[in-house]
Short mmCIF file of C-alpha atoms in Angstrom, two decimals:
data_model
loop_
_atom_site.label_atom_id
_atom_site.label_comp_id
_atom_site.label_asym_id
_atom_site.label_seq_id
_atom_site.Cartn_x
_atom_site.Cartn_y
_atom_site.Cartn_z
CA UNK M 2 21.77 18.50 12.18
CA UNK M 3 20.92 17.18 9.05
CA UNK M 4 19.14 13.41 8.82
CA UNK M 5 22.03 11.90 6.66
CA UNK M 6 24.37 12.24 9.72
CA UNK M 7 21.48 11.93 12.84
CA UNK M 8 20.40 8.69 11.09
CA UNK M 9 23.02 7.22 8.63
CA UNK M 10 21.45 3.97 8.79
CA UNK M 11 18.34 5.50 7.07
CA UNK M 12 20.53 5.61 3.94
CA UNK M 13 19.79 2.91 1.34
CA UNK M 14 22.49 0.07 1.84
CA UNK M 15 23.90 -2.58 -1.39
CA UNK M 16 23.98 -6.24 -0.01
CA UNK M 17 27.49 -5.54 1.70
CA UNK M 18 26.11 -3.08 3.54
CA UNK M 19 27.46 -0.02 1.97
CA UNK M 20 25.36 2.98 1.35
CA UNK M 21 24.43 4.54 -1.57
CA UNK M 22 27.41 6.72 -2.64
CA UNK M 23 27.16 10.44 -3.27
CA UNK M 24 26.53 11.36 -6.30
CA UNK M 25 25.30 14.66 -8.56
CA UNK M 26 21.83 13.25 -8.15
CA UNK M 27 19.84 12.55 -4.88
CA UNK M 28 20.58 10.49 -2.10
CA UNK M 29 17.92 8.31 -0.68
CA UNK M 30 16.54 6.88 2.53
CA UNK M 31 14.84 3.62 2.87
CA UNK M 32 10.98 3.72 2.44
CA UNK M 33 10.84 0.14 3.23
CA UNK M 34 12.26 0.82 7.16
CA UNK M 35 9.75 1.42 9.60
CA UNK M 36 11.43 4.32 10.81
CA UNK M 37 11.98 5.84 7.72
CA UNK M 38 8.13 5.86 7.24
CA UNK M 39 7.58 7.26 10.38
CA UNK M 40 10.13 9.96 10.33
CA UNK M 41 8.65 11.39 7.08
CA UNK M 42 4.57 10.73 8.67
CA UNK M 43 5.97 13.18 11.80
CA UNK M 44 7.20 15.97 9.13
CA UNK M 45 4.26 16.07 7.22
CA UNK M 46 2.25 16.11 10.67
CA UNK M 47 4.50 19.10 11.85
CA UNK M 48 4.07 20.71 8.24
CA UNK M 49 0.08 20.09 8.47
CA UNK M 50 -0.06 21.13 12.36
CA UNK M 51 1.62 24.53 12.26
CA UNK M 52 0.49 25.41 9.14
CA UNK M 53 -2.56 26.45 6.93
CA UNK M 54 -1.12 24.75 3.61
CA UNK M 55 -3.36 24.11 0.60
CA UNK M 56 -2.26 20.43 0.53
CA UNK M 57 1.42 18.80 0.23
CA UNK M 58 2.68 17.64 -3.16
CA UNK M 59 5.15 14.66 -2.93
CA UNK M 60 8.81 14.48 -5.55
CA UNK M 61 11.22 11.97 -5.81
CA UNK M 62 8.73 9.40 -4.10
CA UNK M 63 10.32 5.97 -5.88
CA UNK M 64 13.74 4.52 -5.34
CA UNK M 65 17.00 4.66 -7.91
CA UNK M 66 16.71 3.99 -11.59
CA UNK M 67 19.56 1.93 -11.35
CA UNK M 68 16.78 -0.73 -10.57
CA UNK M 69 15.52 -0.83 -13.85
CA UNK M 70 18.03 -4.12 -14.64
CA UNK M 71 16.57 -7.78 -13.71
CA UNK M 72 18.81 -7.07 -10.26
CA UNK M 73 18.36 -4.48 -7.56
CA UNK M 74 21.72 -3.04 -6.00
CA UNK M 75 19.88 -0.46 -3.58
CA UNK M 76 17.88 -1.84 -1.15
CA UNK M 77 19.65 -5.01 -0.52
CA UNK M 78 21.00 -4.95 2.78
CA UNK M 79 20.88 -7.68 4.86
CA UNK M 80 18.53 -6.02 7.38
CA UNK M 81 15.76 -4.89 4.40
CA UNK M 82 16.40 -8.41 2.68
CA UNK M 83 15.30 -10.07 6.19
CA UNK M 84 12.10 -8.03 6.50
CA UNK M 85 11.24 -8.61 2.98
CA UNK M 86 11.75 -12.58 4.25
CA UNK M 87 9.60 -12.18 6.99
CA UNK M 88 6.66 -11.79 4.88
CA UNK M 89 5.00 -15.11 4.77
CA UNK M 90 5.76 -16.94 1.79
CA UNK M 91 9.23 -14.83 1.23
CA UNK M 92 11.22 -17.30 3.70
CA UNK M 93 14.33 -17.73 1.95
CA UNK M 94 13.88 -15.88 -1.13
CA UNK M 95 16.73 -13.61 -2.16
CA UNK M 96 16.42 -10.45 -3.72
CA UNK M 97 18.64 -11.86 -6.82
CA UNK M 98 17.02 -14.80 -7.39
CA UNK M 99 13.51 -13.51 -6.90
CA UNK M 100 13.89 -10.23 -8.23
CA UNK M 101 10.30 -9.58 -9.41
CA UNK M 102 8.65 -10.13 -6.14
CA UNK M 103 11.60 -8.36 -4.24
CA UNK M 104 10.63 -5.27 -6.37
CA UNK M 105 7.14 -5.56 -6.01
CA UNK M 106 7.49 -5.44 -1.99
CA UNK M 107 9.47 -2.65 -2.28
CA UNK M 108 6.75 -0.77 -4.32
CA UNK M 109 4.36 -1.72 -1.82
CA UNK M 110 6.21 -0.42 0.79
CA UNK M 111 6.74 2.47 -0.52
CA UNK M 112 2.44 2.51 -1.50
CA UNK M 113 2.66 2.42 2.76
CA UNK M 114 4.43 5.00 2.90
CA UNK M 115 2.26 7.04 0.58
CA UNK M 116 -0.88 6.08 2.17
CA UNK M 117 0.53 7.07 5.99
CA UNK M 118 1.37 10.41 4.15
CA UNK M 119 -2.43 11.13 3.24
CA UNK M 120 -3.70 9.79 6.85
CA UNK M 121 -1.58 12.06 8.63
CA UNK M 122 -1.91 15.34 6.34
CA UNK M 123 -5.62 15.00 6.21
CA UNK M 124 -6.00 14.27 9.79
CA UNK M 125 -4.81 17.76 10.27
CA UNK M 126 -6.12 19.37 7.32
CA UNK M 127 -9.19 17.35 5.90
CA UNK M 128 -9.65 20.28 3.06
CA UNK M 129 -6.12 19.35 1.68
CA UNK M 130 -5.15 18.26 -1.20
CA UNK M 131 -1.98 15.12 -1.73
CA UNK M 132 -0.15 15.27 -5.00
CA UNK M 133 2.84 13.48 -6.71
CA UNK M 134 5.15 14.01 -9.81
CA UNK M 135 5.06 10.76 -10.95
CA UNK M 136 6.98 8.44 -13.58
CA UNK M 137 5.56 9.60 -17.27
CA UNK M 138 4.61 5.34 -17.62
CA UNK M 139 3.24 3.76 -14.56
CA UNK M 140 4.34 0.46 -15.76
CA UNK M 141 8.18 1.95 -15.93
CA UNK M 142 7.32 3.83 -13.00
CA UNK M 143 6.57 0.17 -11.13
CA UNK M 144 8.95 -2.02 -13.11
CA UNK M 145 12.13 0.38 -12.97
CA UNK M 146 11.76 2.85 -10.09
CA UNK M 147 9.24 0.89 -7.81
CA UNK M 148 6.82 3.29 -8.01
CA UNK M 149 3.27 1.94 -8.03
CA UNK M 150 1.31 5.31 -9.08
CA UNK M 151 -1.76 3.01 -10.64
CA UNK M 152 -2.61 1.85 -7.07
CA UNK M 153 -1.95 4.99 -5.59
CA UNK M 154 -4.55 6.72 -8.45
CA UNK M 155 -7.02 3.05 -8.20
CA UNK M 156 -7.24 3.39 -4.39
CA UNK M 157 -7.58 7.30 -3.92
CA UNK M 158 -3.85 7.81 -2.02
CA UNK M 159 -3.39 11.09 -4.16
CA UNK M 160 -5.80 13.63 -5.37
CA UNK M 161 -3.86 14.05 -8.51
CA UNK M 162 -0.68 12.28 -9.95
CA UNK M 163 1.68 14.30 -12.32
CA UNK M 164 3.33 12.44 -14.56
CA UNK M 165 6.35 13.87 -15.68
CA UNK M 166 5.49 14.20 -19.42
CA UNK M 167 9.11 15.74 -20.05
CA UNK M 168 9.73 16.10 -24.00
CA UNK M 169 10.55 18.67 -26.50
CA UNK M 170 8.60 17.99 -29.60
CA UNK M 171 5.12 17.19 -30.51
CA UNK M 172 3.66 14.54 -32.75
CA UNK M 173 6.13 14.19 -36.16
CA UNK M 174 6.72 17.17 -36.39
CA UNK M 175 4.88 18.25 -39.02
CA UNK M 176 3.16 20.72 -37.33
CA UNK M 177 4.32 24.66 -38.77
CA UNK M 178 7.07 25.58 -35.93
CA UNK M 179 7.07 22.00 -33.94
CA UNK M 180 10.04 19.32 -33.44
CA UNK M 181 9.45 15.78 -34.23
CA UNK M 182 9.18 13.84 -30.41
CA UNK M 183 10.39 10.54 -31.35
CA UNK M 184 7.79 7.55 -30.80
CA UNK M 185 5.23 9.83 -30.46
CA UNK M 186 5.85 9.83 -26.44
CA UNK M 187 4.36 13.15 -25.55
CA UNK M 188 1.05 12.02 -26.73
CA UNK M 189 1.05 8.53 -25.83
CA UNK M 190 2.02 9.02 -22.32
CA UNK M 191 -0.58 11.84 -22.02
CA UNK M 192 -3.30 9.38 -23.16
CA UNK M 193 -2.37 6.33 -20.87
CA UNK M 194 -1.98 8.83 -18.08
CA UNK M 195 -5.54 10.29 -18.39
CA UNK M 196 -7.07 6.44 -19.09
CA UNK M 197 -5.41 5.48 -15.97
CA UNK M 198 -7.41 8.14 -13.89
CA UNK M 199 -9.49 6.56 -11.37
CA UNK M 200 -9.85 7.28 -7.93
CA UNK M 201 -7.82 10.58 -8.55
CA UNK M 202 -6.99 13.20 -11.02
CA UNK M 203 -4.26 13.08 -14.01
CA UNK M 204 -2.34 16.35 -14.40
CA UNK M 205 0.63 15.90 -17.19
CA UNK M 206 3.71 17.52 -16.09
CA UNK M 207 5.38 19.31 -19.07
CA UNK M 208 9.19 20.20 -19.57
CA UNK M 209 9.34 23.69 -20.91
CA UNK M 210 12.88 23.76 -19.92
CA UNK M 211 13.72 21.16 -22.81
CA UNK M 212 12.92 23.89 -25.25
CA UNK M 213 16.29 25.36 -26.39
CA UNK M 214 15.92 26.26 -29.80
CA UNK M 215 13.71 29.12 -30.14
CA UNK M 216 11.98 27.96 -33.99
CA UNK M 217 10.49 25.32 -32.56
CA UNK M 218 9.99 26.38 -28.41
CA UNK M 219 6.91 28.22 -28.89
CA UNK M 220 5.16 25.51 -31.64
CA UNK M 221 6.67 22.68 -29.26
CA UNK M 222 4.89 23.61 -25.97
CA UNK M 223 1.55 25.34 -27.28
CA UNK M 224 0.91 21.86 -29.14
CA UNK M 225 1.78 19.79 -25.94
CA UNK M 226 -0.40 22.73 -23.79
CA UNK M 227 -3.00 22.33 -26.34
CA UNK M 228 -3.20 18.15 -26.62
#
């Protein structure tokens, strides 16, 4: 019964047409097919319909980081690649040699999908609250993963993005007890994240599952909790 083998074509296709292998990751559908949007609009309105939940928080919503190259491999069907063409001013532009805009309608479709997400869950349940886990950098979250989480935050489609601030140390290190987080990443991404809040709130995701050495575990995540 599952949706990988009711719907195979909903799996993300390479330009010959073959989908996405499996892998010890995810497999994905295709945000940028109508009825892939649809399909996920209906389960959050059966979620938001039968029950009283406090709001409906949103992983995973981006394509493969094996887009982060100047090409795309997943989607570039020839069935996505013709409704990306069908957008005026796309006639005849491939997704190869026009990879920029070819990733940008892909993040916008997947913005569509995002905003018939909210629509739907707070047609039901006006009192609840969208969220996201989100790329810890929009702009790698939009350039590499197609995942526009500064529109989604400048136009109100979630009340709170999370990026997913995943590092083990803090600062240099030269904090009693703490690990050195190299480039300073921890605190950099927590500061663009929260000067990116607009229309919704920042929450930083942390990773206290990095924390394997027990010296510097506890100094590592009070500093991070603390900043």
């Amino acid at each position: 019964p599952y949706l990988i083998n009711q719907h195979p074509e909903y799996w993300i296709r390479d330009g010959a047409n073959n989908p996405q292998p499996l892998n010890s990751s995810y497999v994905v559908v295709n945000p940028t097919m109508p009825e892939v949007k649809q399909h996920i609009w209906n389960v959050v309105d059966d979620i938001t319909t039968k029950y009283a939940v406090d709001g409906v928080h949103l992983d995973y919503i981006r394509l493969l980081n094996d887009t982060s190259g100047s090409a795309m491999t997943f989607p570039t069907d020839p069935a996505t690649v013709t409704r990306f063409q069908t957008v005026p001013g796309n006639a005849g532009k491939t997704p190869a040699a026009n990879s920029s805009d070819y990733k940008a309608w892909c993040a916008g479709e997947i913005t569509k999908l995002v905003a018939g997400i909210r629509q739907t869950m707070k047609d039901n349940l006006p009192a609840a609250q969208l969220t996201a886990a989100v790329w810890r950098d929009a702009n790698i979250g939009y350039n590499s993963y197609q995942q526009d989480w500064k529109t989604w935050v400048d136009r109100g489609l979630v009340d709170a993005a999370m990026p997913m601030i995943y590092r083990k140390g803090f600062g240099d290190g030269s904090i009693a007890g703490t690990s050195a987080d190299g480039s300073n990443l921890y605190r950099n991404n927590v500061t663009s994240g929260v000067n990116w809040q607009g229309n919704a709130g920042i929450m930083p995701g942390l990773g206290p599952y990095m924390q394997d050495d027990a010296a510097t575990a506890y100094g590592n995540f009070y500093q991070q909790l603390q900043y």
